[in-house]
């Protein structure tokens, strides 16, 4: 049983937090931006310093490999991303990269014997904050293995043409060429040359903290559905239309939202559902709204629960307060279960290390979720303070980050031993 | 008793509907735009043809006057606006201008004797759709008479600097200079040179049509309040945050909206209230909203009812579904009553003409409302089909428009006789 170094981990967190430092506690580090290239350079510098071999693929994913004693065996990879959302935090994504670095540094420092090549990897453009969509490189690398209804979003050519949301004259493809990190397609992660992928990540939710657990043994990424709900009324003048003649699409939407809460709350308590987006027309304070469109996103491990959610949406009133109600499925994804053997390695490692832990699922999407379609994959979670993520207050202590890296190290070594 | 000409009125409606014709039944005719200048040129041409004298003031309001037999007496003015909202209809504003033209044309054609000068007027930029705020010229012309808490919005210099919402490099002042309609300040409508102002307008609501009445004898412009209501939650990940840990600002707002409907519906049935505007942060379908801000606009003639509305807003829960609730008054205006004598002339005229009618108030704002602070003023309403306005389906028949003009004519003549 080995443990990683808190001192080294703390130094990495401090250093990487400067790349894209927004000056108020968090970072903005879009994929392939100058700030992200600084982070990549630091990764390469530190990995070369311990004798790792650096390769990149055609999506600019970076691989730093410590050769094993039987280098022809398929390798073990640990990866996450180094890009962030706008005004994001210092842990989402980059922790999985720093954890992978820490594992290799510990192996190098303590000369830990291993048969398989062990690789720390940066997945390019997980957030998709500058060049949509999110999980871009994992979508492209795993394309052949993804279900039809997901893969259509990740056609390689389309990804190269993805336009910057800040400057539509810039494309991801151009940023890729200019980055200095574009390598051959043959270097891509694949199930012939690699036997397993591990991703260490912050939980991005409040459960581990609330349950006072150090580590989450992740078993799956939740299945989800996303619908758009639309209410149609009549735009009229706010001052001249008596209440009895109104068809107020916003009031109709508020009623429907309450209906959804009432009905969905009767289902399993582990169901999560969210209306995060709303559009109102004409959105003028003196005009009764004639059209409202809002999102409803619902996630649960069990497809039976998701089916019940769909039934509730389908059974919504067709008309309410004089307004027509419609719905439209936007997209769905099935629950993705992680590899049981790898999940077992993680669990055994946590137990041996004596950290408190629990099984947990991931409500958020990760590169590991696409990778799981292609090869044995799993994830490890560490707590997020107050459950915050994708925002500057995002925080996980150095101790917690190091515990996560130690679990990663031991799980990888268990995988190596097989 | 005189009546106006349906044929002449129909011709005017047809002609003016071409200026800014958007190609699908309505018009876009921003103040001082090329389309609005076409409408002004048509007004001037037709008024000069009947021997009216044309003047303009420093806000480009246009005055076409038929001299009376005692031209030194203070004149009588009839006016409205010829600008529209984006994709507006063929009646809002321009009907009052065409009605005034029709009155002068009838007086000229039938050689109707009158002591006072009688003027048809175009108020500049009532909608404020291109250069905010609305009722700009009436705000400037009536500035000295307006209550403090309204007039601060209409400082002359600020109006000249008002930026185009389409092109912020353009100002209202520059459009004014370029229009060819800028005249001397001395030509402004004022209570020394004029004794009364009448405005014919479409109702912009469904009441006259529902009650099957031809004409509305307008008695006041409703008092109103506008508040902003804000709910504050916590932005968290839609997939990773169990329901019990959520502080969902949108759900809080939906609850507050229902509370407001429940409580306000207990007040007088003539109260109208509207939430027309909502802003949501961050408005991303995978993030629980942490901030929602929505408008509530409430209107009623009786200040006691408005006071009850304010009490209901002040008594909202301070916290709901784990979110803080706040409110902020945006603005208020008191009910503006029209001049009883002029209202009487309108009522007598409708009765003499044998049109069905009712007393009605205006829920919408009009130039007449500001003018009423400065001098005796009133309004006449004709029905709006299905209550629609500020949209392309806006419709009032030629017969109804002409009835409105006939009422205007006779009311003006009654005013002239005094």
CSV table of N, CA, C and O in Angstrom, one decimal, chain A residues 1 217 344-357 407:
chain,number,residue,atom,x,y,z
A,1,UNK,N,0.8,-1.2,0.0
A,1,UNK,CA,0.0,0.0,0.0
A,1,UNK,C,0.9,1.3,0.0
A,1,UNK,O,1.8,1.4,0.8
A,217,UNK,N,-16.7,6.0,-4.2
A,217,UNK,CA,-16.4,4.9,-5.2
A,217,UNK,C,-17.5,5.0,-6.2
A,217,UNK,O,-18.7,4.6,-6.0
A,344,UNK,N,-14.1,-2.4,-8.2
A,344,UNK,CA,-13.6,-3.3,-7.1
A,344,UNK,C,-12.2,-2.8,-6.7
A,344,UNK,O,-11.9,-2.7,-5.4
A,345,UNK,N,-11.3,-2.5,-7.6
A,345,UNK,CA,-9.9,-2.1,-7.2
A,345,UNK,C,-10.0,-0.8,-6.4
A,345,UNK,O,-9.2,-0.6,-5.5
A,346,UNK,N,-10.9,0.1,-6.9
A,346,UNK,CA,-11.0,1.4,-6.1
A,346,UNK,C,-11.5,1.1,-4.7
A,346,UNK,O,-10.9,1.6,-3.7
A,347,UNK,N,-12.5,0.3,-4.6
A,347,UNK,CA,-13.1,0.0,-3.3
A,347,UNK,C,-12.1,-0.6,-2.4
A,347,UNK,O,-11.9,-0.2,-1.2
A,348,UNK,N,-11.3,-1.6,-2.9
A,348,UNK,CA,-10.3,-2.3,-2.0
A,348,UNK,C,-9.3,-1.3,-1.6
A,348,UNK,O,-8.8,-1.3,-0.5
A,349,UNK,N,-8.9,-0.4,-2.5
A,349,UNK,CA,-7.8,0.5,-2.2
A,349,UNK,C,-8.2,1.5,-1.1
A,349,UNK,O,-7.5,1.7,-0.2
A,350,UNK,N,-9.5,2.0,-1.2
A,350,UNK,CA,-10.0,2.9,-0.2
A,350,UNK,C,-10.0,2.2,1.2
A,350,UNK,O,-9.6,2.8,2.2
A,351,UNK,N,-10.5,1.0,1.2
A,351,UNK,CA,-10.5,0.2,2.4
A,351,UNK,C,-9.2,0.0,3.0
A,351,UNK,O,-9.0,0.2,4.2
A,352,UNK,N,-8.2,-0.4,2.2
A,352,UNK,CA,-6.9,-0.6,2.7
A,352,UNK,C,-6.2,0.7,3.2
A,352,UNK,O,-5.5,0.6,4.2
A,353,UNK,N,-6.6,1.8,2.6
A,353,UNK,CA,-6.0,3.1,3.0
A,353,UNK,C,-6.7,3.6,4.3
A,353,UNK,O,-6.3,4.5,4.9
A,354,UNK,N,-7.9,3.0,4.6
A,354,UNK,CA,-8.6,3.3,5.8
A,354,UNK,C,-9.4,4.6,5.7
A,354,UNK,O,-9.7,5.3,6.7
A,355,UNK,N,-9.6,5.1,4.5
A,355,UNK,CA,-10.4,6.3,4.3
A,355,UNK,C,-11.9,5.9,4.4
A,355,UNK,O,-12.4,4.9,3.9
A,356,UNK,N,-12.7,6.9,4.9
A,356,UNK,CA,-14.2,6.7,4.9
A,356,UNK,C,-14.7,6.8,3.5
A,356,UNK,O,-14.2,7.6,2.7
A,357,UNK,N,-15.7,6.0,3.1
A,357,UNK,CA,-16.1,6.1,1.7
A,357,UNK,C,-17.5,5.6,1.6
A,357,UNK,O,-18.1,5.1,2.5
A,407,UNK,N,-5.7,6.8,-3.6
A,407,UNK,CA,-6.7,5.7,-4.0
A,407,UNK,C,-6.4,5.4,-5.5
A,407,UNK,O,-6.3,4.2,-5.8
